[in-house]
Structure formats: C-alpha cells, structure tokens
mmCIF file of N, CA and C in Angstrom:
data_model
loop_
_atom_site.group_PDB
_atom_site.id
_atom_site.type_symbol
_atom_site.label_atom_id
_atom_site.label_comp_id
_atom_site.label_asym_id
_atom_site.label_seq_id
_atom_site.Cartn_x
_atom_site.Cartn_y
_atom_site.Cartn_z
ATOM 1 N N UNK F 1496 10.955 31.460 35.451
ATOM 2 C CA UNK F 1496 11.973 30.423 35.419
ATOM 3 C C UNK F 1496 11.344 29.036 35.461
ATOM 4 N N UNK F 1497 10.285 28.585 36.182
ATOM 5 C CA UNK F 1497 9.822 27.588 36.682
ATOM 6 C C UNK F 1497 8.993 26.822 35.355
ATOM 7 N N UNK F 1498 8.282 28.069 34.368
ATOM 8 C CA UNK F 1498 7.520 27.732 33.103
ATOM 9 C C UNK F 1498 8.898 27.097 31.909
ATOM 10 N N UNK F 1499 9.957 27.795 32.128
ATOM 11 C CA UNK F 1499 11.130 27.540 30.849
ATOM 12 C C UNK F 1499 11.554 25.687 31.420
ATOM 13 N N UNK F 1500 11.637 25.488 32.773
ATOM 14 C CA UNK F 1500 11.745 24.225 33.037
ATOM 15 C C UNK F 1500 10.970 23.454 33.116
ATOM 16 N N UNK F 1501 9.291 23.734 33.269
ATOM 17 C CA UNK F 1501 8.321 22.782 32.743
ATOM 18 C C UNK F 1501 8.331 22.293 31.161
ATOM 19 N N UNK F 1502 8.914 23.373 30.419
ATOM 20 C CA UNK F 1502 8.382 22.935 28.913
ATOM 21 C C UNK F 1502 9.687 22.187 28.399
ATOM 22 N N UNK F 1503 10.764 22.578 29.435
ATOM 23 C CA UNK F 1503 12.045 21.795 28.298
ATOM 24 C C UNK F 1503 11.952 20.241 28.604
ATOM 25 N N UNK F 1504 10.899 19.586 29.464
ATOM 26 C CA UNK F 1504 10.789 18.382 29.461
ATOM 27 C C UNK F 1504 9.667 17.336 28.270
ATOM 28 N N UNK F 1505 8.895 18.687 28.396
ATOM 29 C CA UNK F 1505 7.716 18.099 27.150
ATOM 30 C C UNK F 1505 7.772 18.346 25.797
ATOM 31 N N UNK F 1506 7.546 17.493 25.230
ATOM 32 C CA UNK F 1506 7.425 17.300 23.486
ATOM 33 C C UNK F 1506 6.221 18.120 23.036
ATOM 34 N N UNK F 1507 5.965 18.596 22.063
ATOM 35 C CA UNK F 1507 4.970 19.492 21.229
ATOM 36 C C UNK F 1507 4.069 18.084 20.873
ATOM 37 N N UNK F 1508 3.152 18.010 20.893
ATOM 38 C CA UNK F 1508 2.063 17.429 20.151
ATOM 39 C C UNK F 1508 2.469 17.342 18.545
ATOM 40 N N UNK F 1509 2.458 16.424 17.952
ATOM 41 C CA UNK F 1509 2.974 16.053 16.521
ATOM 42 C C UNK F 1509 1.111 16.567 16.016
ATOM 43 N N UNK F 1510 1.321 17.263 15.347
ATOM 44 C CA UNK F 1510 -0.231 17.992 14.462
ATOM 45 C C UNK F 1510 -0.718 16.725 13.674
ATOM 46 N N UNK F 1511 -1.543 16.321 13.922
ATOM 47 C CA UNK F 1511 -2.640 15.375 13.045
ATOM 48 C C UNK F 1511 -2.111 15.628 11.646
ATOM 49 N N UNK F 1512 -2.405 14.427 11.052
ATOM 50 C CA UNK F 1512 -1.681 14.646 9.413
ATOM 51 C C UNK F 1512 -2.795 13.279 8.519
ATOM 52 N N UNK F 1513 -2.800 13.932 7.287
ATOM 53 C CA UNK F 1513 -3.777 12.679 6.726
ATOM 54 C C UNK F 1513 -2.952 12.386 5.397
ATOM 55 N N UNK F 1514 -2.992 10.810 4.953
ATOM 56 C CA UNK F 1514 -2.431 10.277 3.727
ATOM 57 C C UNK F 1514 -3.492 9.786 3.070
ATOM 58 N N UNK F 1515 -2.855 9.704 1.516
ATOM 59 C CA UNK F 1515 -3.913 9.632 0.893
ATOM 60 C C UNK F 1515 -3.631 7.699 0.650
ATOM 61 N N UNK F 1516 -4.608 7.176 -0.005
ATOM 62 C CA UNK F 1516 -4.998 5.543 -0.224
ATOM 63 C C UNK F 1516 -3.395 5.105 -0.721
ATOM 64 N N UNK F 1517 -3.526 5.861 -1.948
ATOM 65 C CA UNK F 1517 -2.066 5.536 -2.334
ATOM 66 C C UNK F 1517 -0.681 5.479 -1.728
ATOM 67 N N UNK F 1518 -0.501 6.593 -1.104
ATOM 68 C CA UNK F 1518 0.668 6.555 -0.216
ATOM 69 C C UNK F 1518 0.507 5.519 1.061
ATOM 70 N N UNK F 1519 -0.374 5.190 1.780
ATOM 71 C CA UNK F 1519 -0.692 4.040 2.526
ATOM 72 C C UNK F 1519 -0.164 2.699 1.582
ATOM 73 N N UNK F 1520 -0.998 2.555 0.791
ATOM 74 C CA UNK F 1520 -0.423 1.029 0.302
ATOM 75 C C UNK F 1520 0.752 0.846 -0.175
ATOM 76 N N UNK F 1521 1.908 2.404 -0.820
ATOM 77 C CA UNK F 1521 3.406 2.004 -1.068
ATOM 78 C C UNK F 1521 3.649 1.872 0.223
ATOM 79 N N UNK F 1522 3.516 2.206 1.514
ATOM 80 C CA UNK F 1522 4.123 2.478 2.809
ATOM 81 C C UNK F 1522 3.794 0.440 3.067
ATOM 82 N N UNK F 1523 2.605 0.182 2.837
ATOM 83 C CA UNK F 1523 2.271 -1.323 3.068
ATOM 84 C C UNK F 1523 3.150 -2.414 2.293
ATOM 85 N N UNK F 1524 2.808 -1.641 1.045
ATOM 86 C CA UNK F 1524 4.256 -2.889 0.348
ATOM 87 C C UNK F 1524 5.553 -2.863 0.111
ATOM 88 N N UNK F 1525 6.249 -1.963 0.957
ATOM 89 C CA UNK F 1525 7.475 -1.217 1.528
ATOM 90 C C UNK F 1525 7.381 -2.429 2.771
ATOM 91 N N UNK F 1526 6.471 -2.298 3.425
ATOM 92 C CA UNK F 1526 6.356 -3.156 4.929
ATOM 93 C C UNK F 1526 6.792 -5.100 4.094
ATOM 94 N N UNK F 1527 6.071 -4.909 3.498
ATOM 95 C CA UNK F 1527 5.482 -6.603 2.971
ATOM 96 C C UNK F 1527 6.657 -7.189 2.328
ATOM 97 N N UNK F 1528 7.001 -6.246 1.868
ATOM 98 C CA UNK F 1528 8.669 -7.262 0.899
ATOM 99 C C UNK F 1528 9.715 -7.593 1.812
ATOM 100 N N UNK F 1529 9.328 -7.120 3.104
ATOM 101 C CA UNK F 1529 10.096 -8.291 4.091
ATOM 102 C C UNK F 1529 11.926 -7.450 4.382
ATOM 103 N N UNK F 1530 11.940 -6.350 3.571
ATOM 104 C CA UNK F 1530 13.664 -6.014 3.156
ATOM 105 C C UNK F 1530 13.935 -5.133 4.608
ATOM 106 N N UNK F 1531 12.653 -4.409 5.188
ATOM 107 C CA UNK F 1531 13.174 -3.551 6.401
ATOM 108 C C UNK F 1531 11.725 -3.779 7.329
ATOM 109 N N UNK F 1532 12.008 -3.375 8.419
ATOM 110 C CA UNK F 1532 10.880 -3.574 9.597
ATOM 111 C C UNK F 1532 9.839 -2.535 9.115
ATOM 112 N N UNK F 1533 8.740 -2.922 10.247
ATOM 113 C CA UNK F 1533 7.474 -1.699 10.024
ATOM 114 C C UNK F 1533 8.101 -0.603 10.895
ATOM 115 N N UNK F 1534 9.437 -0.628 11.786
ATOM 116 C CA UNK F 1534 9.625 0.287 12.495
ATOM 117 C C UNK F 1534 10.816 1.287 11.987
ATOM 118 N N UNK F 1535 10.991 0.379 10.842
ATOM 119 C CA UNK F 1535 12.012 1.412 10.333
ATOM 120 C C UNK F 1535 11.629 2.027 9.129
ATOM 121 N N UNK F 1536 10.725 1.298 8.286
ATOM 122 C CA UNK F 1536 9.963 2.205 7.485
ATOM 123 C C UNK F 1536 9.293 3.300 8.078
ATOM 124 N N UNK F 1537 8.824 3.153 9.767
ATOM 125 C CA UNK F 1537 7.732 4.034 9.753
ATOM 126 C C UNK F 1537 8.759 5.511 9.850
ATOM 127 N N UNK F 1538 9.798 5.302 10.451
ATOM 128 C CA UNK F 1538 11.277 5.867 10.772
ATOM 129 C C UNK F 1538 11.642 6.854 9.250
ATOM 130 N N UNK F 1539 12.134 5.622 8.457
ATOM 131 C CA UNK F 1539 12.281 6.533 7.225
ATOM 132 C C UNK F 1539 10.874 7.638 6.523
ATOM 133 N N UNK F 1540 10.398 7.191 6.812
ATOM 134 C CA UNK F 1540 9.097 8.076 6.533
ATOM 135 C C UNK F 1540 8.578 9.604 7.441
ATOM 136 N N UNK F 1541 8.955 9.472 8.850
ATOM 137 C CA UNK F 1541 8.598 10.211 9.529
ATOM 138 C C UNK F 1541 7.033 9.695 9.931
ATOM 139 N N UNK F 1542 6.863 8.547 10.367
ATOM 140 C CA UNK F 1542 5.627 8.184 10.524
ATOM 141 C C UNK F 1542 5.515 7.323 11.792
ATOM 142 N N UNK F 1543 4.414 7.114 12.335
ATOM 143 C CA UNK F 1543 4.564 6.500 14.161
ATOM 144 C C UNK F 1543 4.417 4.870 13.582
ATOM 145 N N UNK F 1544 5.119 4.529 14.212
ATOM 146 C CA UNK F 1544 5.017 2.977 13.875
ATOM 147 C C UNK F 1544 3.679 2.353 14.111
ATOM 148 N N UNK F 1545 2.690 2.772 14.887
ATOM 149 C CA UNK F 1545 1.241 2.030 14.990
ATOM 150 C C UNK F 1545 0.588 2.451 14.530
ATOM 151 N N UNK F 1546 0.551 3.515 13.326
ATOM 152 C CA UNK F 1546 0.054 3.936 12.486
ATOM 153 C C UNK F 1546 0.400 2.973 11.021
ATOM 154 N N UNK F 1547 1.541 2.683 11.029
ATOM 155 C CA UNK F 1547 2.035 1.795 9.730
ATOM 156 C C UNK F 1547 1.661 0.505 10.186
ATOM 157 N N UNK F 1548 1.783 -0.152 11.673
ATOM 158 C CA UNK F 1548 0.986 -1.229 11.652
ATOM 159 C C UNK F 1548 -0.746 -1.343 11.482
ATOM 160 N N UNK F 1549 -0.776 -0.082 11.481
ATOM 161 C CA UNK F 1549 -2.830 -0.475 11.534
ATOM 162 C C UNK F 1549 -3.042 -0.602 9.927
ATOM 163 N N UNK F 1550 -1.962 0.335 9.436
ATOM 164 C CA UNK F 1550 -2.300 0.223 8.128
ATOM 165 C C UNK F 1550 -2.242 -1.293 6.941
ATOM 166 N N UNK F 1551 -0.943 -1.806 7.934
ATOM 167 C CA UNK F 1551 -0.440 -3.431 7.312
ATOM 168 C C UNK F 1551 -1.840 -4.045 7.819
ATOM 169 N N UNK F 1552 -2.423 -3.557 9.095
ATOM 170 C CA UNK F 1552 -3.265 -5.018 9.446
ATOM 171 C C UNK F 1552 -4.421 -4.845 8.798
ATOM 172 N N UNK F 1553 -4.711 -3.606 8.179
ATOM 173 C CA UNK F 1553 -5.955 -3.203 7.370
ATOM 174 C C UNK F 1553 -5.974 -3.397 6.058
ATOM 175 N N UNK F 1554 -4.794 -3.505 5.529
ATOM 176 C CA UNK F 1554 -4.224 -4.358 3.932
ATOM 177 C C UNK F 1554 -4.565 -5.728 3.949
ATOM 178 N N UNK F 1555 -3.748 -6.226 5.116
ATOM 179 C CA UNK F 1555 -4.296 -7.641 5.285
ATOM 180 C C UNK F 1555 -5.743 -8.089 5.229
ATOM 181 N N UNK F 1556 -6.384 -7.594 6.479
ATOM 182 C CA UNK F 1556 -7.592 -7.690 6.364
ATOM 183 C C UNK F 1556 -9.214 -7.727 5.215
ATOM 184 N N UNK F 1557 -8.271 -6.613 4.245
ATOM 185 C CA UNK F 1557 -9.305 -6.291 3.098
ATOM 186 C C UNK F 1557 -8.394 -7.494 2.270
ATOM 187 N N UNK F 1558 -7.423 -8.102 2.147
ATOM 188 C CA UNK F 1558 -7.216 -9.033 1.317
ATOM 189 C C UNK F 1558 -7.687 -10.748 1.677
ATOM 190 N N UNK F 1559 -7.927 -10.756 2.853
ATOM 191 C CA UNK F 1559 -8.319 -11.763 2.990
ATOM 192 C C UNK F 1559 -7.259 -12.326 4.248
ATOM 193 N N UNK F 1560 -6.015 -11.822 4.151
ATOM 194 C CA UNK F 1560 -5.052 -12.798 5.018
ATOM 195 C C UNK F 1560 -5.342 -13.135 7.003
ATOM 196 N N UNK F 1561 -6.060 -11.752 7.585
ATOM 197 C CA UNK F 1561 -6.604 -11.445 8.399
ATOM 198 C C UNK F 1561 -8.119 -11.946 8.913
ATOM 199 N N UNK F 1562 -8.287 -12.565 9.703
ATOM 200 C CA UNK F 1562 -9.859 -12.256 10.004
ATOM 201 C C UNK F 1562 -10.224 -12.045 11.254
ATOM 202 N N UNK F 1563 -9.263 -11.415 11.654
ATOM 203 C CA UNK F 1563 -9.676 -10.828 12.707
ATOM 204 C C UNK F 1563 -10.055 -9.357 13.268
ATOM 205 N N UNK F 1564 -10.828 -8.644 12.313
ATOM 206 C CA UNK F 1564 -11.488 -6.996 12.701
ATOM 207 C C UNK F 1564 -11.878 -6.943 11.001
ATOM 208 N N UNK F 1565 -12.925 -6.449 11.248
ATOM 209 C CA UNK F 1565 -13.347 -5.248 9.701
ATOM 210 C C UNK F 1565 -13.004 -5.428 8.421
ATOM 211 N N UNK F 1566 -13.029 -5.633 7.391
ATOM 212 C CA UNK F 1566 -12.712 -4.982 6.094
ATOM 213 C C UNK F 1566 -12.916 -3.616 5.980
ATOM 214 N N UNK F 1567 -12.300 -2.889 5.007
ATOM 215 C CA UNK F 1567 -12.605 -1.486 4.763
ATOM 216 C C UNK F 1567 -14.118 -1.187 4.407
ATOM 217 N N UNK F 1568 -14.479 -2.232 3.786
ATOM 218 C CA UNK F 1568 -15.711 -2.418 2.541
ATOM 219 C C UNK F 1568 -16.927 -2.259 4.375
ATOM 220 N N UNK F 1569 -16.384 -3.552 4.824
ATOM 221 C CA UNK F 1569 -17.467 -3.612 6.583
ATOM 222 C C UNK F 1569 -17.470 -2.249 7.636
ATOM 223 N N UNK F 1570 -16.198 -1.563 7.566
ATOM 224 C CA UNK F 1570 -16.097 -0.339 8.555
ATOM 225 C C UNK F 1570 -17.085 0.570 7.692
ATOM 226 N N UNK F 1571 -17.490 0.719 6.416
ATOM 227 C CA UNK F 1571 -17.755 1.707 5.785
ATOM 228 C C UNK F 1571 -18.994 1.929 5.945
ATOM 229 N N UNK F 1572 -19.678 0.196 5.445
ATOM 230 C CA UNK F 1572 -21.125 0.060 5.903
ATOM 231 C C UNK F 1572 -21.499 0.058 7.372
ATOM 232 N N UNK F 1573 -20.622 -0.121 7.880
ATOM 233 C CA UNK F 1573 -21.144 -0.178 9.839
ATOM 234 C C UNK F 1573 -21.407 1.535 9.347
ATOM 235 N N UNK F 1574 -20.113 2.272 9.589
ATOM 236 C CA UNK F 1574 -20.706 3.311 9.602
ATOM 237 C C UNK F 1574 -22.048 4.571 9.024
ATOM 238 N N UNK F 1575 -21.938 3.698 8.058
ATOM 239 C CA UNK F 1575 -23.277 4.301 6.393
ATOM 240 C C UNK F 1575 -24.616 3.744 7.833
ATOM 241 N N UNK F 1576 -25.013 2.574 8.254
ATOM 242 C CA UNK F 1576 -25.864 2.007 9.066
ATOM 243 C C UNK F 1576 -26.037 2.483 10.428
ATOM 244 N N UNK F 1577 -24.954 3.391 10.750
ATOM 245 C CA UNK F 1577 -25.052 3.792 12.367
ATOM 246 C C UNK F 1577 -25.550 5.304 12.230
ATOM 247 N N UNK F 1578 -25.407 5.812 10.985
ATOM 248 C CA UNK F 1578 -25.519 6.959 10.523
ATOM 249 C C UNK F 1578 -27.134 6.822 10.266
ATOM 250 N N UNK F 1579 -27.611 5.624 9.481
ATOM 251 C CA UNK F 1579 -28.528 5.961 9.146
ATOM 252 C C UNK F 1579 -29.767 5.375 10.171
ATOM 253 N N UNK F 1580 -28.928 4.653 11.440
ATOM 254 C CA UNK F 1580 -29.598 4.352 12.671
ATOM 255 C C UNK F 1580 -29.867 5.247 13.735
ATOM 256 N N UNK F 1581 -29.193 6.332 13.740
ATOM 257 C CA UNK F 1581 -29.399 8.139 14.359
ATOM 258 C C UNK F 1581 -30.067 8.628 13.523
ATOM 259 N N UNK F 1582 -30.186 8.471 12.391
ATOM 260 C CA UNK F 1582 -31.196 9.543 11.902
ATOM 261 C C UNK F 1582 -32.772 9.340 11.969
ATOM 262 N N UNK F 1583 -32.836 7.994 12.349
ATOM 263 C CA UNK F 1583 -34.419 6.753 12.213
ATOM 264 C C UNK F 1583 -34.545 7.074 14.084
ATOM 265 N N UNK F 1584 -33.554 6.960 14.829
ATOM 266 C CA UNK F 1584 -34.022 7.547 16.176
ATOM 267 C C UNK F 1584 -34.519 8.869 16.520
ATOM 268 N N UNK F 1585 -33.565 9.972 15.742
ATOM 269 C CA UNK F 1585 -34.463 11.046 15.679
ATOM 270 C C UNK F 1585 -35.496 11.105 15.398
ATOM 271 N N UNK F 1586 -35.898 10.981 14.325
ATOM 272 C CA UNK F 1586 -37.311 10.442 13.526
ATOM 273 C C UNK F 1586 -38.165 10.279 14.607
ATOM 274 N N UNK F 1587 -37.860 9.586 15.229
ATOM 275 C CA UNK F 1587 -38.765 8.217 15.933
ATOM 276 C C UNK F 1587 -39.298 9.744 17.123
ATOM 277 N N UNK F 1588 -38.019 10.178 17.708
ATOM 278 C CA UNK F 1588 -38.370 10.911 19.035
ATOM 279 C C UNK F 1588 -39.072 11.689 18.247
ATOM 280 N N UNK F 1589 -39.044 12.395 16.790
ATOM 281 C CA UNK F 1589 -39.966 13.597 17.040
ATOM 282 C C UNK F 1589 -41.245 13.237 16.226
ATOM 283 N N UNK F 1590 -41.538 12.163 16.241
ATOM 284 C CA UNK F 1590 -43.024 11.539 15.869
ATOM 285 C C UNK F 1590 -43.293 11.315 17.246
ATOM 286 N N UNK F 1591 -42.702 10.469 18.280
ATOM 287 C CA UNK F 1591 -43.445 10.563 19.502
ATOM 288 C C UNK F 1591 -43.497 12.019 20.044
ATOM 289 N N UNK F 1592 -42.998 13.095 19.929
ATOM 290 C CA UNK F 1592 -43.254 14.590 20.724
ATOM 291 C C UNK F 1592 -44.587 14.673 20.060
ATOM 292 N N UNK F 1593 -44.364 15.248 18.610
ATOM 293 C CA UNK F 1593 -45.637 14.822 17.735
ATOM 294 C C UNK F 1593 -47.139 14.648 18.292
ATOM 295 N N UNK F 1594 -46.789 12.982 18.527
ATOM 296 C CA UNK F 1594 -48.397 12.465 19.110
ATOM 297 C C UNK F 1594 -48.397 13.011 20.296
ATOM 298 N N UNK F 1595 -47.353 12.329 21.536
ATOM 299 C CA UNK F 1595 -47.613 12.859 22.885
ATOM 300 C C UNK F 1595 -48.412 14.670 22.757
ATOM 301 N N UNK F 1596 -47.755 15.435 22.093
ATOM 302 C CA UNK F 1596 -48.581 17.088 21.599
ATOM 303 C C UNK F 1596 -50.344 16.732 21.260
ATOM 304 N N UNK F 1597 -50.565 16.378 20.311
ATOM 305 C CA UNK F 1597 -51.661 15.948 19.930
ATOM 306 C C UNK F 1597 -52.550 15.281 20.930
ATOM 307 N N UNK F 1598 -51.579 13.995 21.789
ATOM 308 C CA UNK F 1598 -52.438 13.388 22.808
ATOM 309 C C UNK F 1598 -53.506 14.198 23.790
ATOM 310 N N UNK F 1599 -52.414 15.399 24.275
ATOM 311 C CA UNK F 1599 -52.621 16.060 25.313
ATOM 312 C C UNK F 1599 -53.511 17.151 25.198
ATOM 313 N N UNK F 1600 -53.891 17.304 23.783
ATOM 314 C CA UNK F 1600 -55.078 18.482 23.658
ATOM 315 C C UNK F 1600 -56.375 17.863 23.819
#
C-alpha cells in the first residue's frame, strides 16, 4: 500500500530526446516572429521551455545578436581542443612511465 502512495505523487522522468538542426531553428523562428511566447511554443510542441530558450540564446549568439557565451562554431573548437588536450596528457604520462622505466635500470 505504502509503494502505490509513494509513486502516485511522482512524475516518470521525461526520456532524453534529440532534434535535429532543422527542427531547432523552425522552433527558433516560431520563437522570433514575436506572434506567441517561448513558453507556449515550447507547450505546443511538447518541449521544456529552457530547452527552447537555450536554443533562442544559441541562434542569437551564432548570429551575432548575443555576446554573451559561445558560438556554435567556439563550443565545437573548445571541445575538438580539450579532446585533443587529453590525448597530449596521456601522451605525456606514458613517455614519462617510459623514461622513469628506463631511468631505473
């Protein structure tokens, strides 16, 4: 009895979902023509509203109107550079095991 009244208070976890470029930017210029909110588009859509705002502020941003966080073009290379800044640390540790091995004979 006690499990049927724990769960009728909680919501299911909404399952992770991915859109593609295109459907993001009609959802953005749906937002931009000013005719309905970002909260009611996100509504008609079935979509969380701070998901449709990250997406407006990330339109903005790659257009110029924003300057405050990232371009798409800057998140891409941070990441291409952090990727290729773990792989130069590995490197690094197993050239020093490497010598330290060698040192010690």
């Amino acid at each position: 009895m006690s499990s049927i009244m724990e769960s009728m208070g909680k919501k299911r976890p909404r399952p992770r979902r991915s859109f593609t470029a295109q459907f993001k930017a009609e959802i953005v210029e749906l937002c931009q023509r000013g005719d309905r909110t970002i909260g009611q588009v996100a509504k008609d859509f079935d979509l969380t509203e701070t998901a449709v705002r990250d997406w407006v502020k990330q339109a903005e941003l790659d257009i110029g109107t924003r300057s405050d966080g990232l371009t798409s073009d800057e998140r891409a290379e941070l990441a291409q550079l952090r990727r290729e800044n773990r792989r130069l640390r590995e490197d690094v540790e197993i050239l020093k095991r490497a010598f330290f091995v060698r040192e010690t004979r």
